[in-house]
XYZ file of C-alpha atoms in Angstrom:
489
model
C 0.089 -0.029 -0.017
C 1.203 3.420 -0.852
C 2.806 5.084 2.209
C 1.101 8.123 3.686
C 3.692 10.937 3.938
C 2.446 13.686 6.231
C 5.325 15.951 5.194
C 3.936 16.225 1.612
C 0.393 17.268 2.503
C 0.913 21.038 2.369
C 3.722 20.900 -0.131
C 1.873 18.877 -2.821
C -1.725 19.834 -2.090
C -2.220 22.316 -5.032
C -0.628 19.841 -7.512
C -2.807 16.996 -6.314
C -5.966 19.040 -6.710
C -4.930 20.160 -10.130
C -4.194 16.529 -11.186
C -7.554 15.326 -9.766
C -9.481 17.987 -11.640
C -7.842 16.890 -14.954
C -8.860 13.273 -14.405
C -12.275 12.946 -16.067
C -12.650 9.297 -15.162
C -11.995 9.928 -11.515
C -14.498 12.773 -11.460
C -17.160 10.677 -13.094
C -16.566 7.857 -10.636
C -17.042 10.150 -7.656
C -19.961 12.048 -9.036
C -21.905 8.829 -9.630
C -20.907 7.313 -6.240
C -21.754 10.398 -4.162
C -25.145 10.880 -5.956
C -25.923 7.199 -5.197
C -24.979 7.529 -1.528
C -26.846 10.767 -0.988
C -29.933 9.150 -2.528
C -29.703 6.079 -0.280
C -29.263 8.280 2.778
C -32.207 10.432 1.874
C -34.417 7.372 1.418
C -33.506 6.218 4.918
C -34.684 9.474 6.493
C -38.024 10.339 4.765
C -39.273 12.109 7.934
C -37.337 15.341 8.311
C -38.625 16.050 11.838
C -37.669 12.538 12.921
C -34.262 12.912 11.461
C -33.636 16.173 13.303
C -34.861 14.567 16.557
C -32.466 11.629 16.106
C -29.556 13.935 15.272
C -30.278 15.951 18.353
C -30.309 12.805 20.420
C -27.054 11.702 18.877
C -25.400 14.976 19.571
C -26.530 14.930 23.143
C -25.142 11.408 23.662
C -21.802 12.267 22.238
C -21.593 15.527 24.197
C -22.493 13.773 27.454
C -19.905 11.081 26.888
C -17.203 13.563 25.978
C -17.986 15.582 29.110
C -17.201 12.470 31.168
C -14.420 11.152 28.933
C -11.543 10.898 31.564
C -13.848 9.068 33.993
C -15.332 6.865 31.202
C -11.828 5.854 30.018
C -10.876 4.692 33.521
C -14.079 2.842 33.912
C -13.650 1.165 30.486
C -10.113 0.043 31.377
C -11.307 -1.443 34.673
C -14.141 -3.326 33.097
C -11.971 -4.612 30.248
C -9.376 -5.800 32.759
C -12.004 -7.571 34.813
C -13.208 -9.258 31.597
C -9.713 -10.450 30.703
C -8.975 -7.880 27.962
C -5.530 -6.404 28.217
C -5.506 -2.552 27.856
C -2.673 -0.436 26.524
C -2.381 3.361 26.348
C -0.615 5.058 23.401
C -0.051 8.840 23.531
C 1.452 8.893 19.988
C 1.321 6.919 16.730
C 4.873 5.698 17.474
C 3.808 4.329 20.841
C 0.792 2.597 19.358
C 2.947 0.897 16.690
C 5.534 -0.169 19.229
C 2.878 -1.732 21.447
C 1.377 -3.708 18.598
C 4.732 -4.854 17.426
C 5.637 -5.968 20.997
C 2.506 -8.084 21.123
C 3.486 -9.586 17.762
C 6.924 -10.438 19.020
C 5.540 -11.968 22.209
C 3.726 -14.555 20.097
C 6.469 -14.904 17.475
C 3.863 -13.620 15.000
C 4.782 -12.707 11.402
C 1.355 -12.627 9.807
C -1.559 -10.209 10.631
C -5.001 -9.866 9.046
C -6.731 -6.485 9.491
C -10.361 -5.615 9.580
C -11.131 -2.121 8.454
C -9.373 0.433 10.717
C -8.836 4.085 9.892
C -6.908 4.485 13.123
C -4.355 1.941 11.805
C -4.047 4.008 8.609
C -3.544 7.091 10.855
C -0.564 5.621 12.648
C 0.886 4.029 9.420
C 0.741 0.531 10.958
C 1.043 -1.444 7.663
C 4.356 0.062 6.682
C 5.705 0.023 10.211
C 5.061 -3.726 10.525
C 6.385 -4.390 7.027
C 9.658 -2.631 8.013
C 9.796 -5.144 10.878
C 9.192 -8.277 8.806
C 5.487 -8.656 9.474
C 3.064 -9.398 6.642
C -0.103 -7.290 7.067
C -3.118 -7.972 4.823
C -6.203 -5.912 4.570
C -9.389 -8.056 4.516
C -12.086 -5.438 3.958
C -12.718 -5.703 0.146
C -12.211 -2.058 -0.461
C -9.046 -1.942 1.618
C -7.793 -5.111 -0.096
C -8.274 -3.487 -3.504
C -6.347 -0.330 -2.598
C -3.607 -2.355 -0.970
C -3.340 -4.454 -4.130
C -3.164 -1.254 -6.216
C -0.502 0.280 -3.852
C -2.786 3.103 -3.027
C -4.337 4.682 0.095
C -8.071 4.728 0.864
C -9.933 7.618 -0.816
C -13.060 7.476 1.557
C -13.228 6.470 5.139
C -16.165 4.026 4.627
C -15.614 2.926 1.021
C -11.752 2.983 0.491
C -11.868 2.011 -3.205
C -14.815 4.139 -4.256
C -12.683 5.973 -6.672
C -12.390 2.888 -8.817
C -14.951 1.469 -11.252
C -15.452 -2.256 -12.054
C -13.286 -2.041 -15.164
C -10.332 -0.714 -13.179
C -10.827 -3.365 -10.507
C -11.094 -6.117 -13.183
C -7.782 -4.970 -14.736
C -6.133 -4.874 -11.268
C -7.157 -8.349 -10.309
C -6.108 -9.702 -13.716
C -2.680 -8.102 -13.346
C -1.943 -8.695 -9.619
C -3.597 -12.068 -8.781
C -2.068 -15.188 -10.397
C -4.396 -17.141 -12.566
C -7.247 -14.705 -12.580
C -8.812 -13.896 -15.972
C -10.246 -10.456 -16.750
C -13.872 -10.237 -15.711
C -16.174 -7.216 -15.148
C -18.775 -9.404 -13.350
C -18.990 -7.794 -9.941
C -20.048 -11.036 -8.174
C -17.124 -12.863 -9.799
C -14.679 -10.116 -8.633
C -16.053 -10.279 -5.046
C -15.616 -14.084 -5.179
C -12.067 -13.807 -6.314
C -11.191 -11.554 -3.440
C -12.887 -13.757 -0.898
C -11.081 -16.897 -2.261
C -7.786 -15.126 -1.615
C -8.642 -13.808 1.796
C -10.286 -16.809 3.285
C -7.155 -18.850 3.588
C -5.273 -15.912 5.009
C -7.624 -15.780 7.983
C -6.639 -19.268 8.989
C -2.859 -18.627 8.510
C -2.768 -15.347 10.440
C -1.183 -15.209 13.856
C -2.931 -11.978 14.906
C -6.085 -10.199 13.837
C -6.364 -6.345 14.190
C -9.522 -4.393 14.075
C -10.830 -0.904 14.655
C -13.568 -0.062 17.109
C -16.745 1.818 16.410
C -17.965 2.160 19.977
C -16.290 1.216 23.282
C -18.721 0.762 26.111
C -17.404 1.804 29.471
C -20.289 0.176 31.472
C -19.468 -3.346 30.287
C -15.980 -3.122 28.748
C -17.421 -4.073 25.352
C -15.823 -3.348 21.923
C -18.450 -2.784 19.189
C -17.585 -3.321 15.512
C -19.877 -2.404 12.610
C -19.303 -4.124 9.240
C -20.965 -5.696 6.235
C -18.612 -8.300 4.808
C -17.949 -10.617 7.816
C -14.240 -9.958 7.579
C -14.404 -8.131 10.834
C -15.892 -11.151 12.597
C -13.324 -13.433 10.989
C -10.463 -11.130 11.961
C -11.568 -10.921 15.571
C -12.422 -14.594 16.036
C -10.180 -16.869 13.867
C -6.570 -15.807 14.758
C -5.492 -16.742 18.369
C -4.810 -13.079 19.197
C -7.004 -10.031 18.648
C -5.781 -6.473 18.885
C -8.366 -3.622 18.740
C -7.033 -0.134 17.953
C -9.421 2.389 19.416
C -9.265 6.237 19.494
C -9.902 7.468 23.014
C -13.041 9.453 21.847
C -14.908 6.283 20.847
C -15.887 5.539 24.508
C -19.570 5.843 25.358
C -21.137 5.510 28.814
C -23.445 2.517 28.429
C -25.084 0.051 26.028
C -28.153 2.249 26.030
C -26.187 4.857 24.047
C -25.521 2.476 21.207
C -28.878 2.067 19.393
C -29.371 5.709 18.486
C -25.765 6.078 17.360
C -25.834 2.875 15.351
C -29.050 3.981 13.671
C -27.419 7.278 12.677
C -24.170 5.593 11.646
C -25.444 2.928 9.254
C -28.170 5.144 7.644
C -25.842 8.050 7.202
C -22.939 6.010 5.994
C -24.348 3.473 3.457
C -28.083 4.115 3.535
C -28.756 0.844 5.374
C -31.206 0.411 8.182
C -28.674 -1.933 9.795
C -25.402 -3.475 8.702
C -25.023 -7.183 8.064
C -22.801 -7.661 11.110
C -22.655 -5.922 14.502
C -19.952 -7.512 16.635
C -19.776 -7.097 20.410
C -16.505 -8.338 22.008
C -16.286 -8.361 25.778
C -13.661 -10.974 26.545
C -11.222 -13.550 25.138
C -12.520 -17.043 24.480
C -13.842 -18.670 27.671
C -13.210 -22.305 28.590
C -16.610 -23.494 27.505
C -16.589 -21.560 24.151
C -15.621 -23.237 20.849
C -14.145 -20.218 19.039
C -12.726 -16.790 19.574
C -9.179 -15.515 20.362
C -7.254 -16.648 23.369
C -6.037 -13.116 23.970
C -7.689 -9.750 23.363
C -5.815 -6.468 23.546
C -7.209 -2.980 23.183
C -4.789 -0.087 22.384
C -6.312 3.218 23.304
C -4.906 5.840 20.996
C -4.567 9.606 21.825
C -2.394 10.982 19.006
C -3.513 14.578 19.387
C -7.047 13.910 20.680
C -6.319 15.374 24.185
C -5.247 18.594 22.553
C -8.540 18.680 20.622
C -10.343 17.974 23.892
C -8.779 20.908 25.687
C -10.341 23.440 23.290
C -14.066 23.739 23.787
C -14.841 24.599 20.193
C -12.368 22.050 18.523
C -13.595 19.421 21.070
C -16.647 19.058 18.862
C -14.357 17.272 16.376
C -14.424 14.293 18.740
C -18.153 13.808 18.365
C -17.542 12.257 14.893
C -18.785 8.640 14.484
C -16.910 8.188 11.178
C -19.930 7.736 8.922
C -18.521 9.733 5.907
C -21.797 11.582 5.273
C -19.972 14.884 5.221
C -17.803 13.679 2.383
C -20.775 12.359 0.361
C -22.436 15.799 0.543
C -19.370 17.926 -0.041
C -19.141 19.520 -3.496
C -15.456 19.922 -3.283
C -14.765 16.334 -2.267
C -17.086 15.136 -5.087
C -14.941 16.903 -7.616
C -11.431 16.189 -6.417
C -11.835 12.833 -4.569
C -10.065 11.650 -1.520
C -6.472 11.283 -2.691
C -6.235 14.984 -3.504
C -6.276 15.844 0.231
C -3.123 13.708 0.710
C -4.185 12.656 4.235
C -5.639 9.602 5.918
C -8.859 11.449 6.586
C -10.124 13.385 3.497
C -13.178 15.532 3.000
C -14.765 17.971 5.544
C -14.076 15.759 8.614
C -10.525 15.286 7.313
C -10.017 18.997 7.019
C -10.812 19.287 10.677
C -9.110 16.120 12.002
C -5.907 16.028 9.951
C -4.512 19.488 10.752
C -5.152 18.786 14.463
C -3.329 15.456 14.352
C -0.351 16.345 12.117
C -0.363 20.038 12.799
C -1.254 23.084 10.725
C 2.298 23.399 9.508
C 1.915 19.922 7.962
C -1.810 19.711 6.875
C -3.252 23.223 7.230
C -3.476 23.783 3.555
C -6.286 21.295 3.028
C -8.622 23.642 4.837
C -8.593 25.709 1.624
C -10.613 22.943 -0.114
C -13.859 24.274 1.234
C -16.536 26.650 -0.040
C -18.081 27.016 3.415
C -21.475 26.134 1.912
C -22.334 24.218 5.122
C -23.728 21.082 3.448
C -21.352 18.927 5.535
C -22.656 20.244 8.858
C -26.275 19.771 7.652
C -25.550 16.116 6.780
C -23.588 15.350 9.979
C -25.603 12.927 12.085
C -24.200 14.353 15.344
C -24.338 18.010 14.295
C -20.671 18.838 14.110
C -20.414 22.465 12.892
C -17.739 21.460 10.306
C -17.761 24.778 8.422
C -17.251 26.700 11.639
C -14.368 24.425 12.683
C -12.720 24.728 9.253
C -12.985 28.479 9.455
C -11.375 28.349 12.950
C -8.476 26.280 11.689
C -7.956 28.644 8.752
C -7.759 31.406 11.274
C -5.314 29.525 13.470
C -3.137 28.799 10.422
C -2.595 32.531 10.100
C -2.873 33.584 13.732
C 0.361 34.424 15.590
C -1.353 35.702 18.726
C -1.030 33.336 21.814
C -4.215 31.755 22.971
C -5.372 30.758 26.491
C -5.787 27.085 25.670
C -3.302 24.745 23.990
C -3.264 26.044 20.477
C -3.439 23.656 17.443
C 0.014 22.489 16.514
C 1.614 24.684 13.868
C -0.432 27.760 14.781
C 0.510 30.594 12.434
C 2.470 28.320 10.147
C 0.766 29.572 6.960
C 0.953 33.175 7.929
C 2.612 35.305 5.150
C 4.271 38.556 6.114
C 3.194 40.343 2.924
C -0.433 39.325 3.449
C -0.340 40.366 7.113
C 1.052 43.746 6.238
C -1.660 44.210 3.552
C -4.461 43.473 6.004
C -2.975 45.809 8.641
C -2.829 48.601 6.055
C -6.380 47.897 5.098
C -7.502 48.063 8.695
C -5.622 51.342 9.220
C -7.366 52.857 6.122
C -10.779 51.896 7.426
C -10.114 53.432 10.780
C -8.942 56.802 9.268
C -11.569 58.328 6.915
C -9.272 61.071 5.698
C -6.485 58.598 4.925
C -9.071 56.284 3.163
C -10.289 59.209 0.947
C -6.733 60.026 -0.017
C -5.885 56.474 -0.812
C -9.042 56.188 -2.898
C -8.263 59.373 -4.753
C -4.724 58.119 -5.625
C -6.028 54.635 -6.645
C -8.532 55.988 -9.083
C -6.144 58.450 -10.651
C -3.302 56.017 -11.018
C -5.537 53.103 -12.101
C -3.437 52.560 -15.210
C -0.599 51.345 -12.971
C -2.681 48.593 -11.261
C -0.839 45.245 -11.441
C -1.995 42.777 -14.060
C -0.966 39.717 -12.058
C -2.106 39.193 -8.483
C -1.011 35.736 -7.464
C -3.532 32.833 -7.746
C -6.445 35.315 -8.324
C -5.369 36.112 -11.835
C -4.659 32.462 -12.673
C -8.302 32.032 -13.687
C -9.702 35.579 -13.484
C -8.921 38.974 -14.993
C -7.129 41.385 -12.761
C -9.340 43.964 -10.917
C -8.819 47.579 -11.947
C -9.983 50.638 -9.933
C -12.708 52.700 -11.547
C -11.917 56.078 -12.930
C -13.892 57.760 -10.128
C -14.918 56.414 -6.726
C -18.564 55.860 -5.801
C -18.421 58.773 -3.445
C -17.221 61.039 -6.266
C -19.845 59.790 -8.609
C -22.582 60.288 -6.052
C -21.359 63.812 -5.277
C -21.197 64.576 -8.930
C -24.681 63.365 -9.569
C -26.023 65.255 -6.540
C -24.379 68.452 -7.857
C -25.815 67.827 -11.284
C -29.295 67.369 -9.884
C -29.009 70.561 -7.770
C -27.964 72.469 -10.886
C -30.869 71.163 -12.902
C -33.267 72.131 -10.187
C -31.797 75.667 -9.953
C -31.973 76.023 -13.674
C -35.586 74.968 -13.691
C -36.609 77.522 -11.081
C -35.043 80.324 -13.209
C -37.088 79.243 -16.212
């Protein structure tokens, strides 16, 4: 799988966007897929009032759980430990990778199968394990396809949504021995399953993500459609669950409303095919299941988000991807243009906070602030407001009272800052503003013809020959003269 390189996000963002806009096949694939997903979601929520009531309930649940997050995490650890699940804490991606590798070494493990886990993409687990001699195979069909193509996921729910069936048929034909070219979708799915099934039985360790972690019972909840999650968490003798610390909810009663919002917003399904609840390793009287279960609680910048009351809303996300499906920018450029693990509106909020504004702050530019993402979000995250805040922080050099996002002020340009300060000065001094206006209108012929990116696609603005104030005064004087002339007649 192609390696995610955080250092390239800001540097290559404009080029990636330009390349994506030139790719007509890519744009057609995304347009069709996003229209399909938006239609399915709309069909699942025909009652607008009912949808709003459910969104309000989901928002309230997530806010309540986040308000108690430190206590719930301690309770979750205690319940897991009582259930026989081993809990590990990772402050950074490096610590999470090291913990997982240590578990692999403890069991002399060299083969891992993975259920779908965006957190593992976030920490770069596949390449880290490969560098240490561990074979790591994706078992979600979409993840398997992008791994086979040496790419990264382009959508957090449907990783290979950027590919059509012809592209997948060519990929399987070229990369899997003995497979003939076929555009039959059922045949393609069957080929993938044939390859993966044997891998489940050969794997030493299975790794999954976590959709919800229940503090009350120490239960890991995993939502999926393909059955690979259940195979990953039950067939290998060791199961490792990688869980962001924000995924903890208070009790099992919190799950049904959130699950209803997640599946209907993500794929337009009333319920997914599988909903796995894992509360312990295999017990003596049970016939299947792993002998060991580990859960790695990942921070990786989430505590910093939590410390800021506005940015804390980022942690309400249940990773449904609805914001991407409804984003006009994402629909046109696709997920790879962002260059991060998390693309689209939620990626524009999450990624700069994990990797820093100095690394990923540029992707906040890929937003028209139309607000469609916030309206689609099932837990009412004000994504446009958060993107606007991160844009501000990218250029803000003033200290804040809370831990500021990493890389604060990294995109600030001295020339731009000076320009805005001059503009503010003019607006505060009416006499100076009038003088500047007079000079600009009289010297309009000297206006620059190239003004950075603005003139790349537009003509350069040119001051009018006379200001609006001058024209108004001229018209007023003309009217007064006409009236005076009329009285004399």
